[in-house]
Amino acid sequence: MARLSIVTDNPRPASRPERSAKAEQTRQTIIDAAMRLFRTHGYDKATMRAIADEAGVSIGNAYYYFSSKEHLIQAYYDGINAEHAERAAATLTTATSFADRLAGVLLAWVDVAEPYHEFAGKFFKNAAEPSSPLSPFSDDSEATRLAAIDLHRQVVDGSDIKLAKALRAELPELMWLLQMGVVLFWVHDTSDGQRRTRQLVEQAVPVIDRALRLTRIPGVRGLVDDVVGLVRTIKPTAG
Amino acid sequence: MARLSIVTDNPRPASRPERSAKAEQTRQTIIDAAMRLFRTHGYDKATMRAIADEAGVSIGNAYYYFSSKEHLIQAYYDGINAEHAERAAATLTTATSFADRLAGVLLAWVDVAEPYHEFAGKFFKNAAEPSSPLSPFSDDSEATRLAAIDLHRQVVDGSDIKLAKALRAELPELMWLLQMGVVLFWVHDTSDGQRRTRQLVEQAVPVIDRALRLTRIPGVRGLVDDVVGLVRTIKPTAG
DNA sequence: CGCAAGAGTTGAACATGTTCAAGAATAAGG
DNA sequence: CCTTATTCTTGAACATGTTCAACTCTTGCG
């Protein structure tokens, strides 16, 4: 699993990004230990003490590198995202229809995330707090979020779908929101292998595809402009 | 503020619902103490010890009545919902257009919830965990959820909007989902008085209204059936 | 080398949600 | 009233995320 540390928790000011080789190694050791324990014992059992033990460092040292358990989890989060991008690439290079591409990308996420489902509930809890750096809407997650949105831009751009320019520009962001919705459903989905989530994706994607193709109907056009305007108003201006 | 304890945390089996008058009183004392501290000192400062102290009982006793801090918060949750229903009634008896009714109900929620905004982040965190009884999707919250959905049914039924039968049946549930979306936005909204959330509601409602009226256009009709089918597939069958 | 400044490391201590064995108060049955 | 079962109450004890003052090691510089 590739490990992009997109969202870092660097204890040093940004102006001095270097870190000694040994420190970097210790840092990675801690991450690896945490991964191992999260996987084998779950979130609750993987206490900071256990992680520190497993990594062969003191508790205090773990906190020197990661200012909270949440920040430690961030590596997990990034790992899933990186794996998702990797896996989605297969779909993005082969499929041409919008529906296939979107379904492929969404199902790729479900596939990638499956091993973490049990863990995800606990993770999700932390991510839900607005002030948490793990929140998908937080400033800290911006890089991760933009990468995910970009993935959806590729879904659109590489597809055969015809859309109004304004809609095409905003659509990837809306699709990212859709993906957040899928994640929400997935987290609550207790069916085996998250069967119901896959069903949701497979059933929803054609409907979305159909809806998007309807946007070219004259009577619907005005509505689309309204939606785009709404998205633009709401979107970026933090605060 | 009315206090409907819709979702109770009864330590005794459901077959023996009675509780001594004194016990009931102690229970209420604890709730009141918790409310006071949540309001005055916020979620973090309102420790179980502080709450027990304020209520004049021991920590263990507080846990006898509420099996976790989350369950104690439930009263808060219910209180907001009850107040919302009360406040929404004004709109529901006067407004006749669908847009006005929906906007009125959603804005009523923002009004009612405003004092709790700071607190809400912490609350939301707990509610986000799927296994939490506080989750709006949990079995424990079913009564509360159904009440909220019913509120939206009143919005639809009392309005002048014309809709296909199937859509009309599912719409209240979709509107409840919309409300959850508004709540999500609201939680993350740091503008003063949650100005941006109000803006979102005011701008989104006319768009929704317009979209619903478009559902009668021939070409759109099939799409609506698909959406209804999708909602029905996904909705109830827990697990 | 010698030394100062900073990086890296430590574990005891703290705060808080939660549990639990034990006891006190109350209710039920005779 | 006495006995017994049940409800109610208690606070010490526990687990765990987090902090912090102190310590050791490394680096840079004369």
Coordinates of C-alpha atoms (C1' of nucleotides) in Angstrom, one line a residue:
Chain A
M1 CA 0.0 0.0 0.0
A2 CA 1.4 3.3 -1.0
R3 CA 1.7 5.7 1.8
L4 CA 1.3 9.3 0.8
S5 CA 1.6 11.5 3.8
I6 CA -0.4 14.2 2.2
V7 CA -1.6 15.7 5.5
T8 CA 1.4 15.8 7.7
D9 CA 1.7 16.5 11.4
N10 CA 5.1 18.1 11.3
P11 CA 6.1 19.3 14.8
R12 CA 8.5 21.8 13.2
P13 CA 7.7 25.0 11.5
A14 CA 7.1 24.7 7.8
S15 CA 10.2 26.9 7.1
R16 CA 12.4 24.1 8.3
P17 CA 11.0 21.0 6.7
E18 CA 14.1 18.8 7.1
R19 CA 14.2 16.1 9.7
S20 CA 17.0 13.9 10.6
A21 CA 17.1 10.5 9.0
K22 CA 16.9 8.8 12.3
A23 CA 13.9 10.8 13.3
E24 CA 12.2 10.0 10.0
Q25 CA 12.8 6.4 10.6
T26 CA 11.4 6.5 14.1
R27 CA 8.4 8.2 12.8
Q28 CA 7.8 5.5 10.2
T29 CA 8.4 2.8 12.8
I30 CA 5.6 4.2 14.9
I31 CA 3.3 4.4 11.9
D32 CA 4.0 0.8 11.0
A33 CA 3.4 -0.3 14.5
A34 CA 0.1 1.5 14.6
M35 CA -1.0 0.0 11.3
R36 CA -0.2 -3.5 12.6
L37 CA -2.1 -3.0 15.8
F38 CA -5.0 -1.3 14.2
R39 CA -5.4 -4.2 11.8
T40 CA -4.9 -7.0 14.2
H41 CA -6.5 -5.6 17.4
G42 CA -8.8 -2.9 16.2
Y43 CA -9.0 0.7 17.1
D44 CA -9.8 0.5 20.8
K45 CA -7.2 -2.1 21.6
A46 CA -4.5 -0.2 19.8
T47 CA -3.8 2.1 22.7
M48 CA -1.1 4.6 22.5
R49 CA 0.8 2.6 25.0
A50 CA 0.5 -0.6 22.9
I51 CA 1.5 1.3 19.8
A52 CA 4.5 2.8 21.5
D53 CA 5.5 -0.6 22.9
E54 CA 5.1 -2.2 19.5
A55 CA 7.3 0.4 18.0
G56 CA 9.8 0.2 20.8
V57 CA 9.6 3.8 21.9
S58 CA 8.1 5.6 24.9
I59 CA 4.6 7.0 24.9
G60 CA 6.0 10.5 25.1
N61 CA 8.1 9.9 22.0
A62 CA 5.0 8.8 20.1
Y63 CA 3.5 12.1 21.0
Y64 CA 6.5 13.9 19.9
Y65 CA 5.8 12.7 16.4
F66 CA 2.1 12.6 16.4
S67 CA 0.3 15.2 18.5
S68 CA -2.7 13.0 19.0
K69 CA -4.0 9.5 18.2
E70 CA -6.1 11.1 15.5
H71 CA -3.0 12.4 13.7
L72 CA -1.6 8.9 13.8
I73 CA -4.7 7.6 12.1
Q74 CA -4.2 10.1 9.4
A75 CA -1.7 7.8 7.8
Y76 CA -4.3 5.2 7.6
Y77 CA -6.7 7.6 5.9
D78 CA -4.1 8.7 3.4
G79 CA -3.2 5.0 2.7
I80 CA -6.8 4.2 1.7
N81 CA -7.0 7.2 -0.5
A82 CA -3.8 6.4 -2.3
E83 CA -4.8 2.8 -2.8
H84 CA -8.2 4.0 -4.1
A85 CA -6.5 6.3 -6.6
E86 CA -4.3 3.4 -7.7
R87 CA -7.2 1.0 -8.1
A88 CA -9.4 3.5 -9.8
A89 CA -6.8 4.0 -12.4
A90 CA -7.7 0.7 -14.0
T91 CA -11.2 1.8 -14.6
L92 CA -10.2 5.3 -15.7
T93 CA -8.0 4.0 -18.5
T94 CA -10.5 1.4 -19.8
A95 CA -14.1 2.5 -19.4
T96 CA -15.4 5.3 -21.6
S97 CA -19.1 5.7 -20.6
F98 CA -19.7 8.1 -17.7
A99 CA -21.8 5.5 -15.8
D100 CA -19.1 2.8 -16.0
R101 CA -16.4 5.2 -15.0
L102 CA -18.3 6.5 -12.0
A103 CA -19.5 3.1 -10.8
G104 CA -15.9 1.8 -11.3
V105 CA -14.4 4.5 -9.1
L106 CA -17.0 4.2 -6.4
L107 CA -16.9 0.5 -6.3
A108 CA -13.1 0.6 -6.2
W109 CA -13.4 2.6 -3.1
V110 CA -15.7 0.0 -1.5
D111 CA -13.3 -2.7 -2.5
V112 CA -10.3 -0.9 -1.0
A113 CA -12.0 0.1 2.1
E114 CA -13.6 -3.3 2.9
P115 CA -10.8 -4.5 5.2
Y116 CA -11.2 -1.4 7.3
H117 CA -14.9 -1.5 7.7
E118 CA -14.9 -2.5 11.3
F119 CA -12.3 0.0 12.1
A120 CA -14.0 2.7 10.1
G121 CA -16.8 3.3 12.5
K122 CA -14.4 4.5 15.2
F123 CA -12.4 6.4 12.6
F124 CA -15.6 8.0 11.3
K125 CA -16.5 9.2 14.7
N126 CA -13.3 11.2 15.0
A127 CA -13.6 12.5 11.4
A128 CA -17.1 13.8 12.1
E129 CA -16.1 16.4 14.6
P130 CA -15.8 19.6 12.6
S131 CA -12.7 20.8 14.5
S132 CA -10.9 17.5 13.9
P133 CA -8.1 17.6 11.3
L134 CA -9.5 14.3 10.1
S135 CA -12.8 15.9 9.0
P136 CA -13.0 15.6 5.2
F137 CA -14.1 19.3 5.2
S138 CA -11.2 20.5 7.3
D139 CA -8.3 22.7 6.1
D140 CA -5.9 20.0 7.1
S141 CA -7.6 17.6 4.7
E142 CA -7.6 20.0 1.9
A143 CA -4.9 18.3 -0.1
T144 CA -6.5 14.9 0.3
R145 CA -9.9 16.3 -0.6
L146 CA -8.6 18.1 -3.7
A147 CA -6.9 14.9 -4.8
A148 CA -10.2 13.0 -4.5
I149 CA -12.1 15.7 -6.3
D150 CA -9.5 15.5 -9.1
L151 CA -10.2 11.8 -9.4
H152 CA -13.8 12.6 -10.1
R153 CA -12.7 15.2 -12.6
Q154 CA -11.0 12.5 -14.5
V155 CA -14.2 10.4 -14.4
V156 CA -16.0 13.3 -16.1
D157 CA -13.3 14.4 -18.5
G158 CA -12.5 11.0 -19.8
S159 CA -16.1 10.1 -20.4
D160 CA -18.4 10.5 -23.3
I161 CA -20.9 12.6 -21.5
K162 CA -22.0 16.0 -22.8
L163 CA -22.7 18.6 -20.3
A164 CA -23.1 22.4 -20.0
K165 CA -19.8 24.0 -19.3
A166 CA -20.7 25.4 -15.9
L167 CA -22.1 22.1 -14.8
R168 CA -19.1 20.2 -16.0
A169 CA -16.9 22.5 -13.9
E170 CA -18.8 21.9 -10.7
L171 CA -19.7 18.3 -11.2
P172 CA -16.6 16.7 -9.8
E173 CA -17.1 18.5 -6.5
L174 CA -20.7 17.2 -6.4
M175 CA -19.5 13.7 -7.2
W176 CA -17.1 14.0 -4.3
L177 CA -20.1 14.8 -2.1
L178 CA -21.8 11.8 -3.5
Q179 CA -18.9 9.7 -2.5
M180 CA -19.1 11.1 1.0
G181 CA -22.7 10.0 1.0
V182 CA -21.7 6.6 -0.1
V183 CA -19.1 6.5 2.7
L184 CA -21.8 7.5 5.1
F185 CA -24.0 4.7 3.9
W186 CA -21.1 2.3 3.9
V187 CA -20.2 3.0 7.5
H188 CA -23.7 2.2 8.6
D189 CA -23.9 -0.9 6.3
T190 CA -23.7 -4.1 8.3
S191 CA -24.5 -6.5 5.5
D192 CA -21.7 -8.9 4.6
G193 CA -19.1 -7.5 2.4
Q194 CA -21.1 -4.3 2.4
R195 CA -23.3 -5.8 -0.2
R196 CA -25.9 -3.1 0.2
T197 CA -23.5 -0.4 -0.4
R198 CA -22.5 -2.0 -3.7
Q199 CA -26.1 -2.3 -4.5
L200 CA -26.6 1.3 -3.8
V201 CA -23.8 2.3 -6.1
E202 CA -24.9 0.1 -8.9
Q203 CA -28.5 1.3 -8.7
A204 CA -27.7 4.9 -8.1
V205 CA -25.2 5.4 -10.8
P206 CA -27.5 4.8 -13.8
V207 CA -30.0 7.2 -12.2
I208 CA -27.4 9.9 -11.9
D209 CA -26.3 9.2 -15.4
R210 CA -29.8 9.6 -16.6
A211 CA -30.4 12.7 -14.6
L212 CA -27.3 14.3 -16.0
R213 CA -28.3 13.6 -19.6
L214 CA -31.7 15.2 -18.9
T215 CA -29.9 18.5 -18.0
R216 CA -29.9 19.3 -21.7
I217 CA -33.7 19.4 -21.9
P218 CA -34.8 23.0 -22.3
G219 CA -37.1 23.1 -19.2
V220 CA -34.4 21.6 -17.0
R221 CA -31.7 23.9 -18.1
G222 CA -32.7 26.7 -15.9
L223 CA -32.7 24.4 -12.9
V224 CA -29.2 23.3 -13.6
D225 CA -28.0 26.9 -13.7
D226 CA -29.7 27.4 -10.3
V227 CA -28.0 24.3 -8.9
V228 CA -24.6 25.5 -10.2
G229 CA -25.2 28.9 -8.7
L230 CA -26.1 27.3 -5.4
V231 CA -23.0 25.2 -5.3
R232 CA -20.9 28.2 -6.1
T233 CA -22.4 30.3 -3.4
I234 CA -22.0 27.7 -0.8
K235 CA -18.7 26.2 -1.7
P236 CA -15.4 27.8 -1.0
T237 CA -15.5 30.9 1.2
A238 CA -14.6 29.3 4.4
G239 CA -16.3 30.9 7.4
Chain B
M1 CA -38.4 23.6 26.7
A2 CA -40.4 20.5 26.5
R3 CA -38.5 17.4 27.3
L4 CA -39.7 14.3 25.5
S5 CA -37.6 11.4 26.5
I6 CA -38.4 9.6 23.4
V7 CA -35.3 7.5 23.5
T8 CA -34.9 6.3 27.0
D9 CA -32.1 4.6 28.7
N10 CA -34.0 2.4 31.1
P11 CA -31.8 0.2 33.2
R12 CA -34.6 -2.1 33.8
P13 CA -36.2 -4.6 31.4
A14 CA -39.0 -3.2 29.3
S15 CA -41.4 -5.5 31.0
R16 CA -41.2 -3.6 34.2
P17 CA -41.4 0.0 33.2
E18 CA -42.3 1.5 36.5
R19 CA -39.7 3.4 38.6
S20 CA -40.1 4.8 42.0
A21 CA -41.0 8.4 42.3
K22 CA -37.8 9.2 44.1
A23 CA -35.7 7.5 41.5
E24 CA -37.5 9.4 38.8
Q25 CA -36.8 12.6 40.6
T26 CA -33.1 11.8 41.0
R27 CA -33.0 11.0 37.3
Q28 CA -34.4 14.3 36.4
T29 CA -32.1 16.1 38.8
I30 CA -29.1 14.6 37.0
I31 CA -30.5 15.7 33.6
D32 CA -31.1 19.2 34.8
A33 CA -27.6 19.4 36.3
A34 CA -26.1 18.1 33.1
M35 CA -28.1 20.7 31.0
R36 CA -27.0 23.5 33.3
L37 CA -23.3 22.5 32.9
F38 CA -23.5 21.8 29.2
R39 CA -24.9 25.3 28.7
T40 CA -22.6 27.2 31.0
H41 CA -19.4 25.3 30.7
G42 CA -19.6 23.4 27.4
Y43 CA -19.3 19.7 26.7
D44 CA -15.7 19.1 27.7
K45 CA -15.9 20.9 31.0
A46 CA -19.1 19.2 32.0
T47 CA -17.4 16.1 33.2
M48 CA -19.4 13.3 34.7
R49 CA -17.8 14.2 38.0
A50 CA -18.9 17.8 37.7
I51 CA -22.4 16.7 36.7
A52 CA -22.7 14.3 39.6
D53 CA -21.5 17.0 41.9
E54 CA -23.9 19.6 40.5
A55 CA -26.7 17.1 40.9
G56 CA -25.6 16.1 44.4
V57 CA -25.1 12.5 43.7
S58 CA -22.2 10.2 43.3
I59 CA -20.6 9.4 40.0
G60 CA -21.7 5.8 40.3
N61 CA -25.2 6.9 40.8
A62 CA -25.2 9.0 37.7
Y63 CA -24.1 5.9 35.8
Y64 CA -26.9 3.9 37.4
Y65 CA -29.3 6.1 35.5
F66 CA -27.4 6.8 32.4
S67 CA -25.1 4.1 31.1
S68 CA -22.9 6.6 29.4
K69 CA -22.3 10.3 28.9
E70 CA -23.9 9.9 25.5
H71 CA -27.1 8.7 26.9
L72 CA -27.2 11.7 29.1
I73 CA -26.8 13.9 26.1
Q74 CA -29.8 12.2 24.6
A75 CA -32.1 14.4 26.6
Y76 CA -30.5 17.4 25.0
Y77 CA -31.1 16.0 21.6
D78 CA -34.7 15.2 22.3
G79 CA -35.2 18.7 23.7
I80 CA -34.0 20.3 20.5
N81 CA -36.3 18.1 18.4
A82 CA -39.3 18.9 20.6
E83 CA -38.6 22.6 20.5
H84 CA -38.3 22.4 16.7
A85 CA -41.6 20.7 16.3
E86 CA -43.2 23.4 18.4
R87 CA -41.6 26.2 16.5
A88 CA -42.3 24.6 13.1
A89 CA -46.0 24.4 14.0
A90 CA -46.3 28.2 13.4
T91 CA -45.2 27.9 9.8
L92 CA -47.2 24.7 9.2
T93 CA -50.4 26.4 10.2
T94 CA -49.9 29.6 8.2
A95 CA -47.8 29.0 5.1
T96 CA -49.4 27.2 2.1
S97 CA -46.8 27.1 -0.6
F98 CA -44.4 24.2 -0.5
A99 CA -41.3 26.4 -0.6
D100 CA -42.4 28.6 2.3
R101 CA -43.3 25.6 4.4
L102 CA -40.1 23.8 3.8
A103 CA -38.0 26.9 4.3
G104 CA -39.9 27.7 7.5
V105 CA -39.3 24.3 8.9
L106 CA -35.7 24.2 8.1
L107 CA -35.0 27.7 9.3
A108 CA -37.0 27.0 12.5
W109 CA -34.4 24.2 13.1
V110 CA -31.5 26.6 12.6
D111 CA -33.2 29.1 15.0
V112 CA -33.8 26.5 17.7
A113 CA -30.4 24.9 17.4
E114 CA -28.4 28.1 17.4
P115 CA -27.7 28.2 21.2
Y116 CA -26.3 24.8 21.0
H117 CA -24.0 25.3 18.0
E118 CA -20.7 25.3 19.9
F119 CA -21.8 22.3 21.9
A120 CA -23.1 20.6 18.7
G121 CA -19.7 19.8 17.3
K122 CA -18.9 17.5 20.2
F123 CA -22.3 16.1 20.2
F124 CA -22.1 15.4 16.5
K125 CA -19.0 13.5 17.0
N126 CA -20.7 11.0 19.1
A127 CA -23.7 10.8 16.9
A128 CA -21.6 10.0 13.9
E129 CA -20.4 6.6 15.2
P130 CA -22.8 4.1 13.7
S131 CA -22.9 2.0 16.8
S132 CA -23.9 5.0 18.9
P133 CA -27.5 5.2 20.1
L134 CA -27.3 8.9 19.3
S135 CA -26.8 8.2 15.6
P136 CA -29.8 9.5 13.7
F137 CA -29.8 6.3 11.8
S138 CA -29.8 4.0 14.9
D139 CA -32.6 1.8 16.1
D140 CA -32.6 3.7 19.3
S141 CA -33.3 6.9 17.5
E142 CA -36.1 5.5 15.4
A143 CA -38.9 7.2 17.3
T144 CA -37.2 10.5 17.1
R145 CA -36.4 10.0 13.4
L146 CA -40.0 9.0 12.6
A147 CA -41.3 12.1 14.3
A148 CA -39.0 14.3 12.3
I149 CA -40.0 12.6 9.1
D150 CA -43.6 13.1 10.0
L151 CA -42.9 16.8 10.4
H152 CA -41.8 16.8 6.8
R153 CA -44.9 14.9 5.8
Q154 CA -46.9 17.7 7.2
V155 CA -44.9 20.1 5.1
V156 CA -45.8 18.2 1.9
D157 CA -49.4 17.4 2.8
G158 CA -50.3 20.9 3.9
S159 CA -48.9 22.4 0.8
D160 CA -50.2 23.2 -2.7
I161 CA -47.7 21.2 -4.5
K162 CA -48.8 18.6 -7.0
L163 CA -46.7 15.4 -7.1
A164 CA -46.9 11.9 -8.4
K165 CA -48.3 9.6 -5.7
A166 CA -45.2 7.5 -5.4
L167 CA -42.9 10.5 -5.1
R168 CA -45.2 12.1 -2.6
A169 CA -45.0 9.0 -0.4
E170 CA -41.2 9.0 -0.4
L171 CA -40.5 12.7 -0.3
P172 CA -40.8 13.2 3.4
E173 CA -38.0 10.8 4.0
L174 CA -35.9 12.5 1.4
M175 CA -36.6 15.8 3.0
W176 CA -35.4 14.4 6.3
L177 CA -32.2 13.4 4.6
L178 CA -32.0 17.0 3.3
Q179 CA -32.4 18.2 6.8
M180 CA -29.5 15.9 7.9
G181 CA -27.5 17.6 5.2
V182 CA -28.4 21.0 6.5
V183 CA -27.3 19.9 9.9
L184 CA -24.0 18.7 8.6
F185 CA -23.4 22.0 6.9
W186 CA -24.5 23.8 10.0
V187 CA -22.2 22.0 12.3
H188 CA -19.3 23.0 10.1
D189 CA -20.6 26.6 9.7
T190 CA -18.5 29.0 11.7
S191 CA -20.1 32.2 10.3
D192 CA -21.9 34.3 13.0
G193 CA -25.4 33.2 13.8
Q194 CA -24.8 30.4 11.2
R195 CA -25.6 33.0 8.5
R196 CA -24.3 30.8 5.8
T197 CA -26.6 27.9 6.8
R198 CA -29.6 30.2 6.6
Q199 CA -28.3 31.4 3.2
L200 CA -28.0 27.8 2.1
V201 CA -31.6 27.0 3.1
E202 CA -33.0 30.1 1.5
Q203 CA -31.2 29.5 -1.7
A204 CA -31.7 25.8 -1.9
V205 CA -35.4 25.6 -1.1
P206 CA -36.5 27.4 -4.3
V207 CA -34.3 25.2 -6.4
I208 CA -35.8 22.1 -4.7
D209 CA -39.2 23.5 -5.2
R210 CA -38.5 24.1 -8.9
A211 CA -37.0 20.6 -9.3
L212 CA -40.1 19.0 -7.8
R213 CA -42.4 20.9 -10.1
L214 CA -40.3 19.7 -13.1
T215 CA -41.1 16.1 -12.1
R216 CA -44.3 16.3 -14.1
I217 CA -42.5 16.9 -17.4
P218 CA -42.8 13.8 -19.5
G219 CA -39.1 13.2 -20.0
V220 CA -38.4 13.6 -16.3
R221 CA -41.1 11.3 -15.2
G222 CA -39.1 8.1 -15.7
L223 CA -36.2 9.5 -13.8
V224 CA -38.5 10.2 -10.9
D225 CA -39.7 6.6 -10.9
D226 CA -36.1 5.4 -10.8
V227 CA -35.3 7.6 -7.9
V228 CA -38.3 6.4 -6.0
G229 CA -37.3 2.8 -6.8
L230 CA -33.8 3.6 -5.6
V231 CA -35.0 5.0 -2.3
R232 CA -37.3 2.1 -1.7
T233 CA -34.5 -0.4 -2.3
I234 CA -32.1 1.3 -0.1
K235 CA -34.4 2.4 2.7
P236 CA -35.7 0.2 5.3
T237 CA -34.3 -3.4 5.4
A238 CA -31.8 -2.9 8.1
G239 CA -28.7 -5.0 7.6
Chain C
dC1 C1' 38.1 19.0 21.5
dG2 C1' 34.7 21.8 24.3
dC3 C1' 30.6 23.8 24.5
dA4 C1' 26.1 25.6 23.7
dA5 C1' 21.7 25.0 21.3
dG6 C1' 18.5 22.3 19.7
dA7 C1' 16.5 17.7 18.6
dG8 C1' 15.0 13.6 20.4
dT9 C1' 13.5 10.7 24.4
dT10 C1' 11.6 9.3 28.8
dG11 C1' 8.1 7.9 32.1
dA12 C1' 5.6 9.7 35.9
dA13 C1' 1.6 12.3 36.6
dC14 C1' -2.9 14.1 35.3
dA15 C1' -7.9 14.2 33.7
dT16 C1' -11.8 11.8 32.7
dG17 C1' -15.1 8.1 31.1
dT18 C1' -16.3 3.9 33.1
dT19 C1' -16.7 -0.3 36.2
dC20 C1' -17.6 -2.8 40.2
dA21 C1' -17.8 -4.9 44.7
dA22 C1' -19.8 -3.5 48.6
dG23 C1' -23.1 -1.3 51.4
dA24 C1' -27.7 1.4 52.5
dA25 C1' -32.4 2.0 51.7
dT26 C1' -36.7 0.3 50.3
dA27 C1' -40.3 -2.9 49.1
dA28 C1' -42.6 -7.4 49.4
dG29 C1' -44.1 -11.4 51.8
dG30 C1' -45.0 -13.8 56.0
Chain D
dC1 C1' -42.2 -6.7 63.0
dC2 C1' -38.7 -9.8 60.8
dT3 C1' -36.7 -11.6 56.6
dT4 C1' -35.4 -11.4 52.2
dA5 C1' -35.1 -9.7 47.6
dT6 C1' -34.6 -5.7 45.0
dT7 C1' -33.5 -1.1 44.1
dC8 C1' -30.5 2.5 44.8
dT9 C1' -26.1 4.6 46.2
dT10 C1' -21.2 5.0 47.0
dG11 C1' -16.4 6.0 45.9
dA12 C1' -12.2 3.6 45.1
dA13 C1' -10.0 1.6 41.2
dC14 C1' -9.1 1.1 36.4
dA15 C1' -7.9 2.3 31.4
dT16 C1' -6.4 5.4 28.4
dG17 C1' -5.4 9.9 25.9
dT18 C1' -2.5 13.5 26.9
dT19 C1' 1.1 16.7 29.1
dC20 C1' 5.4 18.0 30.9
dA21 C1' 9.7 18.8 33.3
dA22 C1' 13.8 16.6 33.0
dC23 C1' 17.2 14.1 30.7
dT24 C1' 20.3 12.4 26.8
dC25 C1' 21.9 12.6 22.4
dT26 C1' 23.3 15.1 18.1
dT27 C1' 24.8 19.0 15.5
dG28 C1' 27.3 23.1 14.5
dC29 C1' 30.8 26.2 15.6
dG30 C1' 35.1 28.2 17.7

